[in-house]
mmCIF file of C-alpha atoms in Angstrom:
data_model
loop_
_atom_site.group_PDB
_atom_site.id
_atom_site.type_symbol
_atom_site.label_atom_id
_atom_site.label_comp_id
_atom_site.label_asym_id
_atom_site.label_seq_id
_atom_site.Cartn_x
_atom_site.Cartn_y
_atom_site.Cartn_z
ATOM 1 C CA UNK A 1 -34.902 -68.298 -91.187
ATOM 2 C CA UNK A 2 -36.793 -64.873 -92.111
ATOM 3 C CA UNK A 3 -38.014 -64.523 -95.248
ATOM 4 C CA UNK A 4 -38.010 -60.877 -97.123
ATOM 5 C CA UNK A 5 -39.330 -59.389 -99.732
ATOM 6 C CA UNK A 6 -37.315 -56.517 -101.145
ATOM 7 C CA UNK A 7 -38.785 -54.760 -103.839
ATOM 8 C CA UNK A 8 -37.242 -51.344 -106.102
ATOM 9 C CA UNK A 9 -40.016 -48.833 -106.490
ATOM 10 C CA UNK A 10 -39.311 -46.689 -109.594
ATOM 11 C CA UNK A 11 -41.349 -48.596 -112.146
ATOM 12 C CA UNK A 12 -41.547 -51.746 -110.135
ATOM 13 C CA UNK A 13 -44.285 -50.683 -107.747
ATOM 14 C CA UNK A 14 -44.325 -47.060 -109.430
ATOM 15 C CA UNK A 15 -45.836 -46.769 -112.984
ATOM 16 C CA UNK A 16 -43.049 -43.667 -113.757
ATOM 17 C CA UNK A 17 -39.810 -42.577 -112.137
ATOM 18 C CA UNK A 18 -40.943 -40.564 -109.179
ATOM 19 C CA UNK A 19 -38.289 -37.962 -109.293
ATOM 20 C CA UNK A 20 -39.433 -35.621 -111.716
ATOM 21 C CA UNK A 21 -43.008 -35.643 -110.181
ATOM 22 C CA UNK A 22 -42.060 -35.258 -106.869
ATOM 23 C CA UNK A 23 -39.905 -32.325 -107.878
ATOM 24 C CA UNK A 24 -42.730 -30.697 -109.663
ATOM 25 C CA UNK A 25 -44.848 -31.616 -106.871
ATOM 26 C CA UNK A 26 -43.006 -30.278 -103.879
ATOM 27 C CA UNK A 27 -42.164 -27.654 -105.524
ATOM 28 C CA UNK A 28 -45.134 -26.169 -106.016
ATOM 29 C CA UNK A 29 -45.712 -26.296 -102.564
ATOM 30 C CA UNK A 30 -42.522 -25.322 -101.222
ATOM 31 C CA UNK A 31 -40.370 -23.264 -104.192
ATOM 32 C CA UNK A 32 -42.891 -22.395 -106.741
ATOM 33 C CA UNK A 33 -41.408 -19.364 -108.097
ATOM 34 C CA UNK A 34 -38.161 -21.924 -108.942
ATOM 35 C CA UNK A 35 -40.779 -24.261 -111.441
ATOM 36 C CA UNK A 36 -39.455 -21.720 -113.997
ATOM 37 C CA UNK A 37 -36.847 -23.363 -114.007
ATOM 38 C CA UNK A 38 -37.665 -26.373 -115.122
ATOM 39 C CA UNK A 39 -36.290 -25.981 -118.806
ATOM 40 C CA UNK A 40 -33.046 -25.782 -117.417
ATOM 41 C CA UNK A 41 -33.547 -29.129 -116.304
ATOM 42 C CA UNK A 42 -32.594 -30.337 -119.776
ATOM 43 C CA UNK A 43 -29.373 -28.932 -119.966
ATOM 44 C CA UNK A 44 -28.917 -31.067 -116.776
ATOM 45 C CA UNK A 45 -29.921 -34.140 -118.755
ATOM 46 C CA UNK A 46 -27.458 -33.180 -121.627
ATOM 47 C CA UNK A 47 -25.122 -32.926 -119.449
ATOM 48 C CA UNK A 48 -25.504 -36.217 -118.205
ATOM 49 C CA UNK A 49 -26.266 -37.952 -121.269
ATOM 50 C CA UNK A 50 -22.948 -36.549 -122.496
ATOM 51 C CA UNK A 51 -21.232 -38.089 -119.187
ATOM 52 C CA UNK A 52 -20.685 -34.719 -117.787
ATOM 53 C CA UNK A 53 -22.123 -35.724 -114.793
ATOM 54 C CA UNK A 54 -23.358 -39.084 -113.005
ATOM 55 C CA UNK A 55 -26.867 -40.036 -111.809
ATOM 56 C CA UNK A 56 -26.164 -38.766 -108.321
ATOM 57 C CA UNK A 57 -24.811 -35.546 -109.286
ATOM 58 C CA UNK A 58 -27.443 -35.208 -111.655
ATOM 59 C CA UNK A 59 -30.234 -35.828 -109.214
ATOM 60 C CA UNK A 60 -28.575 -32.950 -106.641
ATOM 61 C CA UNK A 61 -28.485 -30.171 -109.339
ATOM 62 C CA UNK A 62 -32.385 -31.039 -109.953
ATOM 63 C CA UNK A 63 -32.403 -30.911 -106.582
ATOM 64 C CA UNK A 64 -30.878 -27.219 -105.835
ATOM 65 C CA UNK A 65 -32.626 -25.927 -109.184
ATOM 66 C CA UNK A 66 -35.668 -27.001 -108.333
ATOM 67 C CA UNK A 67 -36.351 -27.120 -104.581
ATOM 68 C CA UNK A 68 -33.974 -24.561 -103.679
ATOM 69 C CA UNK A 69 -30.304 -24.695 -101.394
ATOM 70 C CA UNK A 70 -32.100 -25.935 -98.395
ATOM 71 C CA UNK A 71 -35.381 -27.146 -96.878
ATOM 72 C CA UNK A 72 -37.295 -28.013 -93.611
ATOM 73 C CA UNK A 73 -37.607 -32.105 -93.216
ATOM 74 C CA UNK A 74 -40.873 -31.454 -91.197
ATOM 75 C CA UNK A 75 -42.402 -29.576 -94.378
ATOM 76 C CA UNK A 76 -41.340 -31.994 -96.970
ATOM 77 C CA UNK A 77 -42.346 -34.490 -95.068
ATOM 78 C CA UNK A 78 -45.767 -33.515 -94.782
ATOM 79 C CA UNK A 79 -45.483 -32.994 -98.629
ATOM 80 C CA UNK A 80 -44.300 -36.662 -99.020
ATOM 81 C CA UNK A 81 -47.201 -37.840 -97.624
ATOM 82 C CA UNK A 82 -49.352 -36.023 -100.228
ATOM 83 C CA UNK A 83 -47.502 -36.996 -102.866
ATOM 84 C CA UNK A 84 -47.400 -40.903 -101.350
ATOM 85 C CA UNK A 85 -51.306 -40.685 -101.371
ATOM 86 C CA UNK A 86 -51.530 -38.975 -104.788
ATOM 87 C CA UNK A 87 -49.644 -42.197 -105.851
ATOM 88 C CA UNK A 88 -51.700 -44.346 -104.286
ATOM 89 C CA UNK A 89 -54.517 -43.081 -106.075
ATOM 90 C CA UNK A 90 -53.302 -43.778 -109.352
ATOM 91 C CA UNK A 91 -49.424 -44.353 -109.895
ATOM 92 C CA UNK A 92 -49.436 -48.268 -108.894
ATOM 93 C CA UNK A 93 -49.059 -51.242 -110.738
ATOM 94 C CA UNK A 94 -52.164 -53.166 -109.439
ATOM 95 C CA UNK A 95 -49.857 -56.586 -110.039
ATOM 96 C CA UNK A 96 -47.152 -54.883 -108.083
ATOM 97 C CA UNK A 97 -50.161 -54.331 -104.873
ATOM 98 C CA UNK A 98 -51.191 -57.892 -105.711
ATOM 99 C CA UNK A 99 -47.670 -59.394 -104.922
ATOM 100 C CA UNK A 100 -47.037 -57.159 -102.396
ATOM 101 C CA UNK A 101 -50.165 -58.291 -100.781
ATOM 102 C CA UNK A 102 -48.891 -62.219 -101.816
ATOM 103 C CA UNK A 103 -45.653 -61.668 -99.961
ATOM 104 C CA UNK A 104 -47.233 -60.097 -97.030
ATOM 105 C CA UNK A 105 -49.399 -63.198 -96.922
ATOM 106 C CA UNK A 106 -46.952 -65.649 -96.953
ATOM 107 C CA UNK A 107 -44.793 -64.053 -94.294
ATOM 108 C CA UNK A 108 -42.279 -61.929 -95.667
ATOM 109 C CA UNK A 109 -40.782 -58.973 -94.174
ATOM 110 C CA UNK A 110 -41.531 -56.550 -96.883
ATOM 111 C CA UNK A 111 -38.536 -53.981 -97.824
ATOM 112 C CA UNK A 112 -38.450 -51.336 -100.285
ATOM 113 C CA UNK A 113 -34.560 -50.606 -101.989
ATOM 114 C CA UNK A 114 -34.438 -47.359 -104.037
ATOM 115 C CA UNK A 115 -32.479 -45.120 -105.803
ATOM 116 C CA UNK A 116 -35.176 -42.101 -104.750
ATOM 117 C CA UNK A 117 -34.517 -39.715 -102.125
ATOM 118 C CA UNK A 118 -35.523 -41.077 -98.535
ATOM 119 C CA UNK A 119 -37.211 -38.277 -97.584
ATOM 120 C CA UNK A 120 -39.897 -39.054 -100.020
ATOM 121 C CA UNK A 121 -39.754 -42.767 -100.549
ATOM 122 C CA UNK A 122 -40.051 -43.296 -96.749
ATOM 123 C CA UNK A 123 -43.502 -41.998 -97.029
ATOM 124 C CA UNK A 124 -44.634 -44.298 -100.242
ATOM 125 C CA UNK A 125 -43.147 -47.055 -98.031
ATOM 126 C CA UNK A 126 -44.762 -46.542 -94.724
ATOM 127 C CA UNK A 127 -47.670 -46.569 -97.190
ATOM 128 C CA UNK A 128 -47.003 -49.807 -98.336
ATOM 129 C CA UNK A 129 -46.377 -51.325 -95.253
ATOM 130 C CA UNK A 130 -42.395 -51.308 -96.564
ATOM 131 C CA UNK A 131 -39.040 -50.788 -94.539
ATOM 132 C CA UNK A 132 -37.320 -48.296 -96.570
ATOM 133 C CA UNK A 133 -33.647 -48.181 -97.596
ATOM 134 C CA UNK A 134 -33.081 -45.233 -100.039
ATOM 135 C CA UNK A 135 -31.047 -42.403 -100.957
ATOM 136 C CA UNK A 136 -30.272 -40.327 -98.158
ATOM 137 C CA UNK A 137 -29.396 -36.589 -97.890
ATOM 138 C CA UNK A 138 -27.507 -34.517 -96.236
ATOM 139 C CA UNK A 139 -28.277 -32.296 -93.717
ATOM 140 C CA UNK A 140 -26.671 -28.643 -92.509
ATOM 141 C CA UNK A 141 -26.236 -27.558 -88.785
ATOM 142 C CA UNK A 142 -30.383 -26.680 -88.340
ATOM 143 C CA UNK A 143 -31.064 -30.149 -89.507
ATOM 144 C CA UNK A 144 -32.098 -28.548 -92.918
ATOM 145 C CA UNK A 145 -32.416 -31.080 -95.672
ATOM 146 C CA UNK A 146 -29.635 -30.371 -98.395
ATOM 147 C CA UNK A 147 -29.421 -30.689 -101.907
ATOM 148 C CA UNK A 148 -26.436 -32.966 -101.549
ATOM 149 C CA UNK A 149 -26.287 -37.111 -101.200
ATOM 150 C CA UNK A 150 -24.664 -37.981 -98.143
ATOM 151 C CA UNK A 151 -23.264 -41.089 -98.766
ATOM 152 C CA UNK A 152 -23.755 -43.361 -101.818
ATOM 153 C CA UNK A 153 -26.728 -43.012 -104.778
ATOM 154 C CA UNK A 154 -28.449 -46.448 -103.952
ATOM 155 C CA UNK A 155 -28.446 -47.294 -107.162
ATOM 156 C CA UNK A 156 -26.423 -50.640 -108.969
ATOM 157 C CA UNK A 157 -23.606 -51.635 -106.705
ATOM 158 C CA UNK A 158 -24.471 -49.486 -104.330
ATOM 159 C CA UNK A 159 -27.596 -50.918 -103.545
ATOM 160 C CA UNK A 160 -26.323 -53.963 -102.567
ATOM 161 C CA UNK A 161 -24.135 -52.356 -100.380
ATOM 162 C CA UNK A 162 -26.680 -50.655 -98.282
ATOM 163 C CA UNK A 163 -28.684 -53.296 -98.277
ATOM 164 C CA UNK A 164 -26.075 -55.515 -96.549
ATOM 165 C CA UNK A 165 -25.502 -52.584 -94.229
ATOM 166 C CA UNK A 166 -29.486 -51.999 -93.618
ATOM 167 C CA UNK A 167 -29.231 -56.166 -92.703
ATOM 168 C CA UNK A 168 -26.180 -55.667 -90.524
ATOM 169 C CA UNK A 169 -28.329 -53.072 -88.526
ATOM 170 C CA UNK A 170 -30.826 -55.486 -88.049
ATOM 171 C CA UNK A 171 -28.709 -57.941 -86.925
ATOM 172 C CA UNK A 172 -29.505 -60.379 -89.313
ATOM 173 C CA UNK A 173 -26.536 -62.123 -91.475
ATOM 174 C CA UNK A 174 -26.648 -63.561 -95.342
ATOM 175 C CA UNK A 175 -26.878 -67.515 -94.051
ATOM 176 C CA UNK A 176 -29.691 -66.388 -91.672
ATOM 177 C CA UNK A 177 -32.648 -64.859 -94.348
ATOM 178 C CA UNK A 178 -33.927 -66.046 -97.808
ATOM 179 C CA UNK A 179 -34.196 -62.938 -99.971
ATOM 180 C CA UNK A 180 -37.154 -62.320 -103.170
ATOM 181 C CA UNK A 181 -36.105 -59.386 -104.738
ATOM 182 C CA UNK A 182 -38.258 -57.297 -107.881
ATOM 183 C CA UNK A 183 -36.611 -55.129 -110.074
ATOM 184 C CA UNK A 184 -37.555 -53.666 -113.619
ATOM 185 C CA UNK A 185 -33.824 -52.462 -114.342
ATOM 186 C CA UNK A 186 -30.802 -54.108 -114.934
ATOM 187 C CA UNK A 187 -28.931 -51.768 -112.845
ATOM 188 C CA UNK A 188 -30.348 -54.020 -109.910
ATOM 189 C CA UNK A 189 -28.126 -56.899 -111.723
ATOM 190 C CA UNK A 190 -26.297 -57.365 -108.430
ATOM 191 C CA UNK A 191 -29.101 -57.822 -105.690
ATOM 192 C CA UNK A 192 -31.141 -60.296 -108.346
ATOM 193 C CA UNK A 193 -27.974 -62.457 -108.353
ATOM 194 C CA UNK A 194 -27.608 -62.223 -104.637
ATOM 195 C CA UNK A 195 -31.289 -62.882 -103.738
ATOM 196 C CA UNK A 196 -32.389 -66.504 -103.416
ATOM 197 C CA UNK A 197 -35.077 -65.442 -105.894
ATOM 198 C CA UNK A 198 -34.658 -62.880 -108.521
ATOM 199 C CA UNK A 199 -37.852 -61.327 -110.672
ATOM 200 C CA UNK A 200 -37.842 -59.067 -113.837
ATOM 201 C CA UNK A 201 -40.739 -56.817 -113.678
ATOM 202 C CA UNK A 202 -42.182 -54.247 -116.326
ATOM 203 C CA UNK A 203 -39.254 -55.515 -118.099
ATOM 204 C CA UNK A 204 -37.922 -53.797 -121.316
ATOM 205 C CA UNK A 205 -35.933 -55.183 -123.914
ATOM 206 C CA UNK A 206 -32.619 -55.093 -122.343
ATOM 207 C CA UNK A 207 -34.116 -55.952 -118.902
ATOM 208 C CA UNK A 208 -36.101 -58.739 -120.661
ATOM 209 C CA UNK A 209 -32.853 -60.341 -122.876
ATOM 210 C CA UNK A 210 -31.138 -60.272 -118.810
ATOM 211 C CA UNK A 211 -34.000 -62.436 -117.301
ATOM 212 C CA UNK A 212 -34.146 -64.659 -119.714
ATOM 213 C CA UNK A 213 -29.772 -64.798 -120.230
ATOM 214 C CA UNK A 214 -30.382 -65.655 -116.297
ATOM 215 C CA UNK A 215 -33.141 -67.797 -115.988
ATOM 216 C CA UNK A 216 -35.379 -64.644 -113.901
ATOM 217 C CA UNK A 217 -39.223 -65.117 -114.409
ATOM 218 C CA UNK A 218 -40.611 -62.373 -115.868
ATOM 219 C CA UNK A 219 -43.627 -60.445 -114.000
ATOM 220 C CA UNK A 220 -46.024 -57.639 -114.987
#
């Protein structure tokens, strides 16, 4: 039997949702001229607090607005790994490292499930010490990263689904691994009830009424 630890980073691990500061952070490294954009960016939000467009759509127009049509992987990359250390630093929840470290020491195979883009969340992972399933993106003919998802947001459902697919990868089915799984959102509503352990963490009031309506300890 292996034991894992999956964890969601966007205020589990992360004290903030890493999206906008990545965006402002690559940016300035790679677009900068396009961080005039940025009030534009809440005409996006209006549109998707009006349901004119979804979370993944939403996060691709940031995406084009902000960092441009197309970018080299081996340049945001390197900026990943800035941005991973600039986290480090200071955007942690020092429970979050403490469990982490817990986990680690009790044997678990430490795995990070988020809704952020892979081609920064790989590089808070690696970090970590975390496999990383995330959000991944498309790619154009020169291997140019794209604005576009390519395949599903991993986010709600969806992140159950590529979670079974990252195990199926592995080789490893349902009957042979016993799953913890940390989550500060209800969104994650359907990997808590399919882990063999399910925690709230930096729970608010809806995510704290959903622990308790489901028996989830509540963490930092």
């Amino acid at each position: 039997m292996q034991k894992l630890a999956i964890y969601d980073m966007d205020k589990t691990i992360t004290r903030h949702a890493t999206l906008p500061g990545f965006l402002r952070f690559a940016g300035m490294r790679v677009a900068p001229a396009r961080q005039l954009l940025w009030p534009l960016v809440g005409f996006l939000l209006l549109g998707y607090g009006l349901k004119l467009v979804n979370r993944a759509r939403l996060k691709e127009l940031m995406h084009r607005l902000l960092l441009g049509p197309r970018q080299d992987p081996a340049r945001l990359a390197e900026v990943a790994e800035d941005f991973a250390a600039q986290l480090a630093a200071d955007g942690l929840f020092d429970a979050a490292l403490a469990r982490i470290a817990q986990d680690r020491a009790e044997g678990y195979r430490m795995v990070m499930a988020t809704a952020s883009y892979a081609y920064y969340a790989t590089a808070v992972g690696e970090l970590l010490g975390f496999e990383t399933i995330a959000t991944r993106s498309c790619r154009d003919n020169g291997n140019m990263i794209l604005p576009w998802i390519d395949g599903e947001n991993c986010y709600g459902p969806a992140k159950l689904r590529m979670i079974e697919d990252w195990l199926a990868a592995q080789a490893l089915a349902r009957d042979q691994i016993y799953v913890r799984f940390y989550s500060d959102h209800p969104s994650d509503r359907p990997v808590l009830e399919w882990a063999d352990e399910g925690y709230a963490v930096n729970a608010d009031a809806k995510m704290a009424a959903l622990a308790a309506e489901q028996g989830w300890p509540i963490l930092w």
